[in-house]
Tab-separated table of C-alpha atoms in Angstrom:
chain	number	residue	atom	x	y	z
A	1	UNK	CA	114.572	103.682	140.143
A	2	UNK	CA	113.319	105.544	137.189
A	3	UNK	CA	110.251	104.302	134.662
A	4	UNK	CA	112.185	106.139	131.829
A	5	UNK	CA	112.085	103.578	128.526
A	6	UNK	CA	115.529	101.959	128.838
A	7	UNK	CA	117.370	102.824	125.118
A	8	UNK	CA	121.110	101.932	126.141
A	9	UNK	CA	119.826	98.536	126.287
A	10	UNK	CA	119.564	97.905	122.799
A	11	UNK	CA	123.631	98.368	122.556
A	12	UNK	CA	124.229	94.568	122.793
A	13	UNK	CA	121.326	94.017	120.212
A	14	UNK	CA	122.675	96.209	117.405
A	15	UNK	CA	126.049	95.333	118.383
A	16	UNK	CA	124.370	91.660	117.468
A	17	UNK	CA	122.647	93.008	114.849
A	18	UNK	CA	125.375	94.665	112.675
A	19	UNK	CA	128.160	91.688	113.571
A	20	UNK	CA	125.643	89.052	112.186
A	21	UNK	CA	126.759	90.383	108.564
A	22	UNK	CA	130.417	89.637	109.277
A	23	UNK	CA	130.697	86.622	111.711
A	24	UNK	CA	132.923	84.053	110.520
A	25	UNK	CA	135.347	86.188	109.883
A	26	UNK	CA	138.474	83.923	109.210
A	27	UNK	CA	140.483	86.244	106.805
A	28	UNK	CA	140.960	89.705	106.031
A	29	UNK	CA	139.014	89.433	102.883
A	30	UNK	CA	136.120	88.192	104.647
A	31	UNK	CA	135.965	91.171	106.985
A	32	UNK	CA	134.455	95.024	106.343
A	33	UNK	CA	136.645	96.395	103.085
A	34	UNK	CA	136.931	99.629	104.925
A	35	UNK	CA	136.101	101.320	108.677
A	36	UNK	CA	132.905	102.952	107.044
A	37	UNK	CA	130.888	99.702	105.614
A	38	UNK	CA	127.349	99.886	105.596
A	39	UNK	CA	125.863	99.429	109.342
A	40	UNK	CA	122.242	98.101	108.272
A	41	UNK	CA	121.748	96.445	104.833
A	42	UNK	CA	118.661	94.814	104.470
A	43	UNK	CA	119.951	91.022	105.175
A	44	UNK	CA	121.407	92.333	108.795
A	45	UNK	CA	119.393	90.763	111.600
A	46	UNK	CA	119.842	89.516	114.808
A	47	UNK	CA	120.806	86.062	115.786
A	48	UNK	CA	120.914	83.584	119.089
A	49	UNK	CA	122.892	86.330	121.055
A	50	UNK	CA	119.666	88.888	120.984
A	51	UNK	CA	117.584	86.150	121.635
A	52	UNK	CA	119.352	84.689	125.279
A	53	UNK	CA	120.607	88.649	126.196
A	54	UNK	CA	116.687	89.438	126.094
A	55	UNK	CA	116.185	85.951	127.638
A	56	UNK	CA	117.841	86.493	130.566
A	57	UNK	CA	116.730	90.756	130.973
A	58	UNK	CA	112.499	89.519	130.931
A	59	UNK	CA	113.919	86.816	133.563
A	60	UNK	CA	115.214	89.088	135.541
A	61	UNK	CA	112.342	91.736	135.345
A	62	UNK	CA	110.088	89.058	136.053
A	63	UNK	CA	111.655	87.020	138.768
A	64	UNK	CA	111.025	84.252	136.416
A	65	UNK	CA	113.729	81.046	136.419
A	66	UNK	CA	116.543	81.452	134.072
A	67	UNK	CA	116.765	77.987	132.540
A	68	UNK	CA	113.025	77.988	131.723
A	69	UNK	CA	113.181	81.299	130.497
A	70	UNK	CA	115.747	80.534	128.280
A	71	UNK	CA	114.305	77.227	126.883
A	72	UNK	CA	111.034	78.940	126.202
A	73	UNK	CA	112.664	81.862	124.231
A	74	UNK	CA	114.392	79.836	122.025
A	75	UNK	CA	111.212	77.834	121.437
A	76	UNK	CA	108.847	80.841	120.940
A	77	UNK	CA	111.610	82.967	119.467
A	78	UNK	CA	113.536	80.891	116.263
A	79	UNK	CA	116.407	83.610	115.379
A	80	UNK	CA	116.832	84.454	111.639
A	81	UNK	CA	120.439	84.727	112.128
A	82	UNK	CA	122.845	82.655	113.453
A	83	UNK	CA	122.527	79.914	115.773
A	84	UNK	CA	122.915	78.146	119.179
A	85	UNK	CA	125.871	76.170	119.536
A	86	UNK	CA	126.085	72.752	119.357
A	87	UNK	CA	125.881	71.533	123.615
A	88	UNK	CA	124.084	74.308	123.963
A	89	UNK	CA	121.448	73.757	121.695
A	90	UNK	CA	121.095	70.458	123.158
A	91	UNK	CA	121.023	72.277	126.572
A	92	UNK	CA	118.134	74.375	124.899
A	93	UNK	CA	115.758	71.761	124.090
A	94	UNK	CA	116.831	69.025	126.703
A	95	UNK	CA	115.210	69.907	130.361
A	96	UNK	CA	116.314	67.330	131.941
A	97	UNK	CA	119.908	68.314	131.330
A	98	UNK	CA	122.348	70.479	133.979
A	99	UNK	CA	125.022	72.689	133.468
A	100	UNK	CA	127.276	72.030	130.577
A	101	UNK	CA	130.712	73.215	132.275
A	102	UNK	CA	131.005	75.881	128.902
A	103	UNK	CA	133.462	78.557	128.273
A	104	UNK	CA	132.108	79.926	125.395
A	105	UNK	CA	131.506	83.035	124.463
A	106	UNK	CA	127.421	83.082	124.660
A	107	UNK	CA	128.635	83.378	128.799
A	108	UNK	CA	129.561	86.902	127.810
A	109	UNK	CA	127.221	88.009	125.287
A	110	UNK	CA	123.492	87.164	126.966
A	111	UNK	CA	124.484	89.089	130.636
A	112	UNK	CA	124.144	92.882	129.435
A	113	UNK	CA	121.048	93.672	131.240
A	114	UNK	CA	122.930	92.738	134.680
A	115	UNK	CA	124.392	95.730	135.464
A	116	UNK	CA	121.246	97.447	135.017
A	117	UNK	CA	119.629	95.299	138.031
A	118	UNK	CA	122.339	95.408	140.488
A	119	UNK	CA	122.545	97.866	143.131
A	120	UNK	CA	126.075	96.944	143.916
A	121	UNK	CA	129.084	95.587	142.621
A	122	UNK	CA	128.637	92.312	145.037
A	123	UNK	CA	125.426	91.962	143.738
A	124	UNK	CA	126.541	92.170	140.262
A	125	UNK	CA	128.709	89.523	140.312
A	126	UNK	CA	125.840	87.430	142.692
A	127	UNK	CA	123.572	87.941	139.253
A	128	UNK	CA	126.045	87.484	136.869
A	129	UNK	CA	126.741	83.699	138.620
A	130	UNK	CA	123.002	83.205	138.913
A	131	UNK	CA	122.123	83.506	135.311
A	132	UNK	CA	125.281	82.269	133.817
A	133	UNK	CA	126.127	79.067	136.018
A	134	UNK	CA	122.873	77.311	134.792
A	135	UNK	CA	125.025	76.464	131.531
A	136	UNK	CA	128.812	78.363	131.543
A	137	UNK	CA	129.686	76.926	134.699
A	138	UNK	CA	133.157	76.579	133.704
A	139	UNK	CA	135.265	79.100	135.534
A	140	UNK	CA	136.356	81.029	132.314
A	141	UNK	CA	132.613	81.116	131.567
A	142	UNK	CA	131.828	82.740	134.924
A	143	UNK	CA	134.601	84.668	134.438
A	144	UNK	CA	133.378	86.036	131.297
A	145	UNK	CA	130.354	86.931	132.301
A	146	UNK	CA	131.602	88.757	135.415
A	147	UNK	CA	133.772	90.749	133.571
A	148	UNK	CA	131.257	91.723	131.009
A	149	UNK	CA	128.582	92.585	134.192
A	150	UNK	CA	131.058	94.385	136.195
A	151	UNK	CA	132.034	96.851	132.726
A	152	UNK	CA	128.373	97.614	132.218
A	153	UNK	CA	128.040	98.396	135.724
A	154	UNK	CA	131.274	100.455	136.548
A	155	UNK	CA	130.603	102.377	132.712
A	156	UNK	CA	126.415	102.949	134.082
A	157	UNK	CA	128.226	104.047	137.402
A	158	UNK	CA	130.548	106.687	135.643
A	159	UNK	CA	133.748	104.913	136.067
A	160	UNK	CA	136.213	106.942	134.116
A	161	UNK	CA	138.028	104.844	131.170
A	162	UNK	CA	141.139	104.472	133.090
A	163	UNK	CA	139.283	102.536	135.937
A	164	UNK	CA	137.551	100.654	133.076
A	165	UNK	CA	140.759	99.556	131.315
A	166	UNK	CA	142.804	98.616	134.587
A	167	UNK	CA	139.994	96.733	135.721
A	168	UNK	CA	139.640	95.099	132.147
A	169	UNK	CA	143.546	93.904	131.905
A	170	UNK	CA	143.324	92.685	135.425
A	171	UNK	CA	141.054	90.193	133.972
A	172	UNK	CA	142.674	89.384	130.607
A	173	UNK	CA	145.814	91.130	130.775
A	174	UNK	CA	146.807	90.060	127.069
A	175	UNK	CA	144.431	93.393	126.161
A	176	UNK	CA	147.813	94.975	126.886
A	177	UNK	CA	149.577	93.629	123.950
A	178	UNK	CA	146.846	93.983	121.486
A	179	UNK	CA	147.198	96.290	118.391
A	180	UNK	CA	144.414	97.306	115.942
A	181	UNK	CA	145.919	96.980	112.692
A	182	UNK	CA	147.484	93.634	114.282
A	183	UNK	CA	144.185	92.703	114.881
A	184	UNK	CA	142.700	93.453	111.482
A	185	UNK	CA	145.061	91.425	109.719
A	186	UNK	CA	145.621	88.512	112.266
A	187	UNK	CA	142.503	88.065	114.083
A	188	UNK	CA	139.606	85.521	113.331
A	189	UNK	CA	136.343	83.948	114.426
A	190	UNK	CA	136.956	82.536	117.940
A	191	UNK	CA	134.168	81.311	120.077
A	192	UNK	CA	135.749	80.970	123.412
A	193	UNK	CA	135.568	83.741	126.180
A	194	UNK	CA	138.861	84.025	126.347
A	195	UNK	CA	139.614	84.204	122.610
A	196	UNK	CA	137.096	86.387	121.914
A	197	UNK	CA	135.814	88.725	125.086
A	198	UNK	CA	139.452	90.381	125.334
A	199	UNK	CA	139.389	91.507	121.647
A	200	UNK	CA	135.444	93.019	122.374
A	201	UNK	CA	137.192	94.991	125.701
A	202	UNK	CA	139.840	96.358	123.593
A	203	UNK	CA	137.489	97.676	120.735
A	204	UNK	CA	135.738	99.345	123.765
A	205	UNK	CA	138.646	100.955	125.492
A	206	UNK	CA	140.002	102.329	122.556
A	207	UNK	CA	137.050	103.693	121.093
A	208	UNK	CA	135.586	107.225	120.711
A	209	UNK	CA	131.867	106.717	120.655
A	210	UNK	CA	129.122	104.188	120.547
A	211	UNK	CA	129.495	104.039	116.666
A	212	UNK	CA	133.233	104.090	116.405
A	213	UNK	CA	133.209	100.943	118.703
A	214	UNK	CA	130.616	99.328	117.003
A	215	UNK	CA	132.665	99.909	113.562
A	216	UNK	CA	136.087	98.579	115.291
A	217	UNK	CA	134.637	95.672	116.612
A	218	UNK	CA	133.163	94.377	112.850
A	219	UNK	CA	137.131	95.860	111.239
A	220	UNK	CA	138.770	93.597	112.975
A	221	UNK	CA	136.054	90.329	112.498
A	222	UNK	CA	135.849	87.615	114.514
A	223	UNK	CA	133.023	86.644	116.116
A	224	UNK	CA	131.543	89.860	115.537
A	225	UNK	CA	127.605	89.379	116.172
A	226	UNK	CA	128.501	88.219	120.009
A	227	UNK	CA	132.193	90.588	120.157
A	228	UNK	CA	129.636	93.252	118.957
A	229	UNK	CA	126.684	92.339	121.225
A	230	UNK	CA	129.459	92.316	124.508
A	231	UNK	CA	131.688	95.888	123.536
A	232	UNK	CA	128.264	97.504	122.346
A	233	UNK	CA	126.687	96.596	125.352
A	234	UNK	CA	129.610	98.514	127.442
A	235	UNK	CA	130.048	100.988	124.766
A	236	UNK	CA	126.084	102.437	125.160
A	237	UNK	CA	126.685	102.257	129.561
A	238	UNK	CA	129.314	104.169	128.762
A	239	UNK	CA	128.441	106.904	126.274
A	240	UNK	CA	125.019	106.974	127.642
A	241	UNK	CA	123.759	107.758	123.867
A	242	UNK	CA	123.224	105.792	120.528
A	243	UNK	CA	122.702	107.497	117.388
A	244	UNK	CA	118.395	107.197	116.651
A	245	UNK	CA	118.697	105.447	113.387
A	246	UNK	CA	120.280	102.423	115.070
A	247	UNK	CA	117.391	102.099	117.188
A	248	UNK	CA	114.706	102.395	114.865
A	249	UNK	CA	117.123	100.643	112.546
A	250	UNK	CA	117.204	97.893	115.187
A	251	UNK	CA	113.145	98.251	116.123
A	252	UNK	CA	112.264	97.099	112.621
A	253	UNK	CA	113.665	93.738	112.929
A	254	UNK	CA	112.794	92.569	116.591
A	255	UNK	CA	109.420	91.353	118.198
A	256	UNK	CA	107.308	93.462	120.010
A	257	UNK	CA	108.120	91.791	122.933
A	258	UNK	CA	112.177	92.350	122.713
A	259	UNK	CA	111.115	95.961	122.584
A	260	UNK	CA	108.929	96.008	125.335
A	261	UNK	CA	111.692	94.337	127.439
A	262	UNK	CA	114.419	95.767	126.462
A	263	UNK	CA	113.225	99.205	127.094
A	264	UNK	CA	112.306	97.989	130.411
A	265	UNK	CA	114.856	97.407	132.104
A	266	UNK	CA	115.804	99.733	134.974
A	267	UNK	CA	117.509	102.856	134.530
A	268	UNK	CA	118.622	102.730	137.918
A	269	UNK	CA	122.318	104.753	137.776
């Protein structure tokens, strides 16, 4: 394991960053008017999804317990973007409650740094359960998250995109059916893993580099700040590379400590 500063990491967070601008997306006026909108206009920022993905990476690098981790980021932390779900905020700011039993789409979104820690594909999918089951314990939830872990690890481990996409559609094989343009025009905000985490896999598999998936993702709308935070996340594991302006870009508008963290994590591949 290397003590190089860990840049891919900051994938999910402009992938968070740049979707925070268009989430809500319930029509096609209310979605990018072209493929080349502006990336980083001042109000851009990041929301709940950086907040939890960093969450769970300084847990991790720490040996720290999840749930507390959590709780205390969102405390410390307040997000000028977006915002924690409904149970989940309750979940937040309640210790005394348990799992929740959700499948939404925060499952997907907060488990980037995974792939960096494991070693192995088993213990992958041991990590993804450990840091998701304390809320998504529902199995689409764990599902989710698995499937996000595993394509950050396989695209860190130089899968080629053909192992990336079969493994992909044997998860949500409805990726099979999508089309862009389809997509554009029909597609809106869905907060479920299973509405949303298929459409961020897609924008992934089909694109061309770190920036082209990070434009698809916000074209077609959605949920774009966590759809962006999950296909950005694979996109950069992938690619191995994101353009420098992102991250400064990015680096202007997180703590010192999301920095610090985030370029932490292991580059262990």
């Amino acid at each position: 394991m290397n003590n190089k500063k860990n840049y891919l990491m900051y994938g999910a967070v402009i992938g968070d960053i740049v979707g925070s601008m268009w989430e809500f997306s319930m029509s096609v006026e209310d979605k990018p008017l072209s493929y080349d909108f502006e990336l980083f206009p001042k109000d851009a920022n990041y929301t709940d999804d950086t907040v939890m993905s960093v969450a769970i990476a300084y847990s991790l690098l720490h040996q720290l317990d999840v749930s507390k981790t959590m709780r205390e980021f969102a405390v410390k932390y307040p997000c000028p973007k977006g915002g924690y779900g409904g149970r989940f905020s309750r979940w937040l700011f309640d210790d005394s409650m348990g799992p929740i039993n959700s499948f939404g789409n925060g499952a997907g979104m907060r488990v980037s740094s995974v792939g960096y820690f494991a070693s192995s594909v088993e213990e992958c999918k041991l990590l993804s359960k450990k840091v998701t089951e304390v809320t998504h314990n529902h199995p689409e939830g764990l599902k989710g998250a698995e499937t996000i872990s595993l394509m950050v690890y396989y695209a860190l481990h130089n899968k080629d995109l053909t192992f990336l996409k079969d493994y992909a559609i044997s998860s949500y094989p409805q990726i099979n059916s999508f089309d862009y343009e389809g997509l554009r025009k029909n597609y809106v905000h869905n907060s479920t893993c299973q509405g949303s985490i298929p459409e961020a896999l897609y924008c992934f598999l089909t694109s061309k580099s770190f920036e082209d998936c990070l434009r698809r993702i916000n074209y077609i709308g959605g949920d774009t700040d966590t759809t962006g935070a999950m296909a950005c996340a694979i996109a950069s594991a992938y690619y191995k590379w994101i353009p420098s302006f992102m991250i400064e870009e990015t680096k202007k508008r997180l703590p010192q400590i999301f920095i610090d963290t985030i370029e932490a994590v292991p580059l262990s591949y």
